[in-house]
Coordinates of N, CA and C in Angstrom, one line a residue:
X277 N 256.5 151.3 184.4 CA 257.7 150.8 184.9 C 258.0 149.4 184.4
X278 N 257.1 148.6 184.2 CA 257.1 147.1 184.3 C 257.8 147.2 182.3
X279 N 257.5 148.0 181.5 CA 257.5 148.3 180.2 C 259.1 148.6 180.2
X280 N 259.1 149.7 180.8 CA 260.5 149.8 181.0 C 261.5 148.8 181.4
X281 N 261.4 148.1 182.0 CA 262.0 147.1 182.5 C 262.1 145.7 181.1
X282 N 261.3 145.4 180.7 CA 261.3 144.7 179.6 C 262.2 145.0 178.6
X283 N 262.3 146.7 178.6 CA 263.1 147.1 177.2 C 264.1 147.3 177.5
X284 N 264.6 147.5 178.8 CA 266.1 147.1 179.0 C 266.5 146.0 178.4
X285 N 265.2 145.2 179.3 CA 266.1 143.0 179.3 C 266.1 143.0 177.7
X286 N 265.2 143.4 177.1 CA 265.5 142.9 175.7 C 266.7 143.8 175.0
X287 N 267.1 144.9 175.3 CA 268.2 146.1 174.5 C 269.8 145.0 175.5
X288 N 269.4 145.1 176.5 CA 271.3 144.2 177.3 C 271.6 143.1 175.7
X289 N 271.1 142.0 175.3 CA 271.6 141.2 174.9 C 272.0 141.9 173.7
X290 N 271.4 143.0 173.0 CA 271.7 143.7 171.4 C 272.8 144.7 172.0
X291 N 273.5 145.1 173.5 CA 274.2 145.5 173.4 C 276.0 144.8 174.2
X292 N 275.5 143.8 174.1 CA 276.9 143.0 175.0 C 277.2 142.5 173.3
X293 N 276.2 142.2 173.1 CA 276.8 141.7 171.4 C 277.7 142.9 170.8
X294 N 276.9 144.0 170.3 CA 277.6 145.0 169.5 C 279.2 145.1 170.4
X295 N 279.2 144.9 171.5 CA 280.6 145.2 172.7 C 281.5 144.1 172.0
X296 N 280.9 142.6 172.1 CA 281.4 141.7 171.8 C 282.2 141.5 170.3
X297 N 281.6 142.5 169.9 CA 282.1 142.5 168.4 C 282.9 143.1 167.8
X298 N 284.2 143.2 168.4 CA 285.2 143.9 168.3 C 286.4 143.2 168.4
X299 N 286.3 141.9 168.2 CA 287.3 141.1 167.7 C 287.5 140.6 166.0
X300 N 288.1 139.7 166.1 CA 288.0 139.4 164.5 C 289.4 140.1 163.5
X301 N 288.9 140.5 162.6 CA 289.7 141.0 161.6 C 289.9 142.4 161.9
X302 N 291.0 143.7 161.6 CA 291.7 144.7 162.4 C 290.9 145.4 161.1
X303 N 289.4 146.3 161.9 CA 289.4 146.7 160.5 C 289.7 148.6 161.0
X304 N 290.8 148.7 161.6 CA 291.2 149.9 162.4 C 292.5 150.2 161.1
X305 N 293.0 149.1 160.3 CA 294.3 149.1 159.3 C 293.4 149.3 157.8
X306 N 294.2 150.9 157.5 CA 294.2 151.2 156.2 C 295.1 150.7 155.5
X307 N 293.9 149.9 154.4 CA 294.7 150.0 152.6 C 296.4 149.6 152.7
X308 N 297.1 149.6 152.7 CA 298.0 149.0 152.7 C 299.5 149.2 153.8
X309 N 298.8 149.7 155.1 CA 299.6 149.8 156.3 C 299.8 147.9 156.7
X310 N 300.8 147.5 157.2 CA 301.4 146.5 157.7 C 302.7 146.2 157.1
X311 N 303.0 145.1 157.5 CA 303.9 144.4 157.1 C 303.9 143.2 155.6
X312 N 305.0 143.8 154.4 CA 304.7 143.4 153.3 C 306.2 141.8 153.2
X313 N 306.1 141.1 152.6 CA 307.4 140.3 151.9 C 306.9 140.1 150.6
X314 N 308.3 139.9 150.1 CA 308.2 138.7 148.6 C 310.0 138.4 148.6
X315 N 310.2 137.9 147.1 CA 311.6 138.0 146.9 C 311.7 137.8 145.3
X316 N 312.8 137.8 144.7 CA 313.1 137.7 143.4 C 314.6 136.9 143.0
X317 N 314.9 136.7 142.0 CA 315.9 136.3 141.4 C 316.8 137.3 141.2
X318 N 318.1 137.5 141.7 CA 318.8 138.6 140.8 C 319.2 139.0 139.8
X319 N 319.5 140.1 138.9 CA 319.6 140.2 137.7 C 320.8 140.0 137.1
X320 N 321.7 140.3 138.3 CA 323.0 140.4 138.0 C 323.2 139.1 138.5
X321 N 323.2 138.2 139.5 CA 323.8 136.8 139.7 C 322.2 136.1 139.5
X322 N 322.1 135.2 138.9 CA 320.7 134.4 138.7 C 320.6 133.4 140.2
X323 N 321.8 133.1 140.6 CA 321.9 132.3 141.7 C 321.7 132.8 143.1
X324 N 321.4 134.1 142.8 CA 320.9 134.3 144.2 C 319.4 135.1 144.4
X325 N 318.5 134.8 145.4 CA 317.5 135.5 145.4 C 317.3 136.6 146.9
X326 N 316.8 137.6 146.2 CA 316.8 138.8 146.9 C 315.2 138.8 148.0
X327 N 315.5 138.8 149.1 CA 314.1 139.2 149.6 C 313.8 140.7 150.3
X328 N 312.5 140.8 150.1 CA 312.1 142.4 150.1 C 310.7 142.6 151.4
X329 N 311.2 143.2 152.3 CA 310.4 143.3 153.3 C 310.0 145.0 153.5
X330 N 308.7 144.9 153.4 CA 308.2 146.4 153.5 C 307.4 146.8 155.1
X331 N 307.7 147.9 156.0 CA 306.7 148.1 156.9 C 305.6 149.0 156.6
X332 N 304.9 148.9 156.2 CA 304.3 150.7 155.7 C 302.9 151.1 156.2
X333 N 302.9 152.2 156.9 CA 301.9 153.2 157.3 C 300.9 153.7 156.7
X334 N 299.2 153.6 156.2 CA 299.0 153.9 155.2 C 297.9 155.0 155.4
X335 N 297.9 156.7 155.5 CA 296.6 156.9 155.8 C 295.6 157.0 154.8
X336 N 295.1 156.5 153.8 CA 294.6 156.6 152.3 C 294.9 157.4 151.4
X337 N 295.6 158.0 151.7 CA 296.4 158.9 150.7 C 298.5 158.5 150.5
X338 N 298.6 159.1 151.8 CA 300.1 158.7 152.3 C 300.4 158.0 152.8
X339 N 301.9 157.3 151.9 CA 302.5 156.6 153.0 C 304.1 156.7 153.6
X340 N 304.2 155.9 154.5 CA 305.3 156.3 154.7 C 305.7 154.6 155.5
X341 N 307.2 154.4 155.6 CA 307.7 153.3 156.2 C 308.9 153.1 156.3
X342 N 309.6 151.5 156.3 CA 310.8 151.2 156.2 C 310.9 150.0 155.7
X343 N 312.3 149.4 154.8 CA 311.8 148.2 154.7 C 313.3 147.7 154.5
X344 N 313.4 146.4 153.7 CA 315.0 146.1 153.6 C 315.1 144.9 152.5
X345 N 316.6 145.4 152.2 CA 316.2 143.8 150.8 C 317.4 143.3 151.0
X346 N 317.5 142.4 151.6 CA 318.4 141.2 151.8 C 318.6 140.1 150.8
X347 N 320.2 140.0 150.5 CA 320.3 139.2 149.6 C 321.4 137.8 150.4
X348 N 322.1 136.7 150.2 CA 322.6 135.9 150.9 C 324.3 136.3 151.7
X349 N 324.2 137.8 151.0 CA 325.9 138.2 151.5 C 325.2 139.3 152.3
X350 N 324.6 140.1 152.3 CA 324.1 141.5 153.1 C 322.6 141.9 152.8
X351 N 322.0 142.3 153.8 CA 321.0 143.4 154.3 C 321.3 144.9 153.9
X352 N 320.4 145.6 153.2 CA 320.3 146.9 152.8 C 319.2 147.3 153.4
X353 N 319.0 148.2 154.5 CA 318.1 148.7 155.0 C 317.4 150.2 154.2
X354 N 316.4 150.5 154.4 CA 315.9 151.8 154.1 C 314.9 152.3 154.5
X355 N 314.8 153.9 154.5 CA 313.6 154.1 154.9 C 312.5 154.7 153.5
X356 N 310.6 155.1 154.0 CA 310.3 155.1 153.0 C 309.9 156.7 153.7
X357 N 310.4 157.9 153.3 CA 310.0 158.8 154.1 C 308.2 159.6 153.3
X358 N 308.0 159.4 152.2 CA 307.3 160.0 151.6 C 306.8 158.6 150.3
X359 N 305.3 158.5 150.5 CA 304.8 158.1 149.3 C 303.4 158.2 148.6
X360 N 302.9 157.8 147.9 CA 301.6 157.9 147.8 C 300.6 156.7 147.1
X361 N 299.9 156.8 147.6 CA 298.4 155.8 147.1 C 297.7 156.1 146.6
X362 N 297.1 156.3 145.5 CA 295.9 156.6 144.3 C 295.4 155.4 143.5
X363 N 294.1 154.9 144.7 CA 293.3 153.9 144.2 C 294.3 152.6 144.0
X364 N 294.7 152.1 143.2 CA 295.7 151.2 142.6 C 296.9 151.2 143.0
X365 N 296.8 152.4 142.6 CA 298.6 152.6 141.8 C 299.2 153.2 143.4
X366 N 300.8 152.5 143.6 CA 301.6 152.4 144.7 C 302.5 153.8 144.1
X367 N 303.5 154.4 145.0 CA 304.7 154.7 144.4 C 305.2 155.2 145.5
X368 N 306.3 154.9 146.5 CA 307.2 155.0 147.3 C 308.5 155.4 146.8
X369 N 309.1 157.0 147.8 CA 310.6 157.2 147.8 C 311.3 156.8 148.7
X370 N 312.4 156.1 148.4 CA 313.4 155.1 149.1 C 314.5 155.6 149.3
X371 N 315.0 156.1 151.1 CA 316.7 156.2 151.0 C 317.0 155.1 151.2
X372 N 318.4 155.3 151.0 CA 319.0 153.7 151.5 C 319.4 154.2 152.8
X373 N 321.1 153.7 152.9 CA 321.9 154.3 154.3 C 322.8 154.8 153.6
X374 N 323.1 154.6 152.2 CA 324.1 155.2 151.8 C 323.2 156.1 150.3
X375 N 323.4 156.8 149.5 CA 322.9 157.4 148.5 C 323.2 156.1 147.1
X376 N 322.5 156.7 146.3 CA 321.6 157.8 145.9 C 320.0 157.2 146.2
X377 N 318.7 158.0 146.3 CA 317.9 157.5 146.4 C 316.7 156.3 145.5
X378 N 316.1 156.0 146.1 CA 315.5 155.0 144.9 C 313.9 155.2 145.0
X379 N 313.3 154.1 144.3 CA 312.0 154.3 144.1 C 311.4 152.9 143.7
X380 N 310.0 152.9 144.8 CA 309.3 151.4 144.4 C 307.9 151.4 144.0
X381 N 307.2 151.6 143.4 CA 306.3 151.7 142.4 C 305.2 150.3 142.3
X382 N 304.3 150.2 142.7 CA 303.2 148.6 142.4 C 301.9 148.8 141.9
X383 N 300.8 148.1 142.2 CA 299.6 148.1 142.0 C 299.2 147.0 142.9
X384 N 298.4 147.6 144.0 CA 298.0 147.3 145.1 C 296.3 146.7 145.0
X385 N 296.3 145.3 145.2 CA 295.0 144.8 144.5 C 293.4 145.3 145.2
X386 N 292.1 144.7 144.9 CA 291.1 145.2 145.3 C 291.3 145.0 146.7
X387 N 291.3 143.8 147.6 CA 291.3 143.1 149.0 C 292.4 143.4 149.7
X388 N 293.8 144.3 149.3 CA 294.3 144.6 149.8 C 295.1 143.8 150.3
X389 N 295.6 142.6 150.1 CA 296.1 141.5 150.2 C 297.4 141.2 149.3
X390 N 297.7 141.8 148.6 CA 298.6 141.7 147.0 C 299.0 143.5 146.5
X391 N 300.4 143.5 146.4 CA 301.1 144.6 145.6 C 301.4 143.5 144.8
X392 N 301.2 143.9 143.3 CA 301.8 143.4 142.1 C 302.3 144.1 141.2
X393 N 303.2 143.6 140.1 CA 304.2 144.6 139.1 C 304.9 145.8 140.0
X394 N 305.7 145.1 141.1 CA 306.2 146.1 141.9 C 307.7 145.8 141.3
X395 N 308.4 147.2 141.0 CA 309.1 147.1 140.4 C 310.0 148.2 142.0
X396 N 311.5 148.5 141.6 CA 312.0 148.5 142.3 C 313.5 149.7 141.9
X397 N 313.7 150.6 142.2 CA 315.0 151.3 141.4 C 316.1 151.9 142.4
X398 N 317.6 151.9 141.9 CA 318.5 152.0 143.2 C 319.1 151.4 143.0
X399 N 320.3 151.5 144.1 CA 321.1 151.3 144.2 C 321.3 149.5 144.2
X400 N 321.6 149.3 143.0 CA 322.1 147.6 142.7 C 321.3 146.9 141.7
X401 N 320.1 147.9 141.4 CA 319.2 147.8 140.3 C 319.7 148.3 139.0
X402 N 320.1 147.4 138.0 CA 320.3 148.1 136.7 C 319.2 148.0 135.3
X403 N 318.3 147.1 136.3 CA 317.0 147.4 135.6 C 315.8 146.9 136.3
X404 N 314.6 147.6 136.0 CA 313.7 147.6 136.8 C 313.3 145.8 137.2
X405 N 313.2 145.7 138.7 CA 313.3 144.7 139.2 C 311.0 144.2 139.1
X406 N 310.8 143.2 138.6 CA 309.0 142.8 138.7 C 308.9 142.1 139.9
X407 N 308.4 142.0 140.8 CA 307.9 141.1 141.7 C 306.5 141.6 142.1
X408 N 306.0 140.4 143.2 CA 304.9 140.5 143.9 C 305.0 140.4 145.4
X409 N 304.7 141.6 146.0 CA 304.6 141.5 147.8 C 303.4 141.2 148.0
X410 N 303.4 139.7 149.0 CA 302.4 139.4 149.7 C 302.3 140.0 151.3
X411 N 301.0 140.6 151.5 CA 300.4 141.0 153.2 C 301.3 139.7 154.1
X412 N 302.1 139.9 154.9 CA 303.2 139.0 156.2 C 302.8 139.1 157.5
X413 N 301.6 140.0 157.9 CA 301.0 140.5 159.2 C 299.9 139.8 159.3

């Protein structure tokens, strides 16, 4: 009995810890679910810069979201209803609220922290837009 009792007292401290350890960093979020920003220069007016906010859901394969690219005269919202994630390589289909549809395309780094060479197509794009979305969550 007296044995038994020992191996409690010594297992409580290895187990309030493992309890205790469930703070910290969210590691419940796949690969590139949260909230994304960046912004760019426009192609068509150099004087204005466009910013680009992504929400996205990620279950290691699919994604899906919403996001919106605001420029200093209007907000363009969209959704992302269908996309996918293979290792690197990004590629998202974009409605707007009005047609035709578009497409956003990156390379999503090792740490998951960085979309880069995310390019951009649609409605007000007459050529493929480069930027880089940084993790905003």
């Amino acid at each position: 009995m007296r044995s038994f009792l020992r191996l409690a007292l010594l297992l409580v401290p290895l187990v309030l810890l493992h309890a205790c350890d469930s703070g910290g960093d969210d590691d419940s979020r796949i690969g590139i679910t949260g909230r994304w920003a960046g912004s760019y220069v426009s192609k068509i007016d150099p004087n204005q810069t466009i910013d680009v906010v992504l929400e996205l859901q990620d279950d290691g394969v699919n994604v899906i979201g919403t996001g919106s690219l605001t420029s200093p005269t209007e907000t363009l919202p969209f959704s992302i209803p269908a996309g996918l994630r293979a290792g690197a390589k990004m590629s998202l289909t974009v409605f707007y609220e009005r047609p035709p549809q578009g497409q956003i395309n990156g390379l999503v780094s090792d740490d998951f922290r960085e979309i880069r060479s995310v390019s951009i197509s649609g409605p007000g794009f007459a050529n493929s837009t480069n930027l880089t979305l940084n993790r905003a969550d």
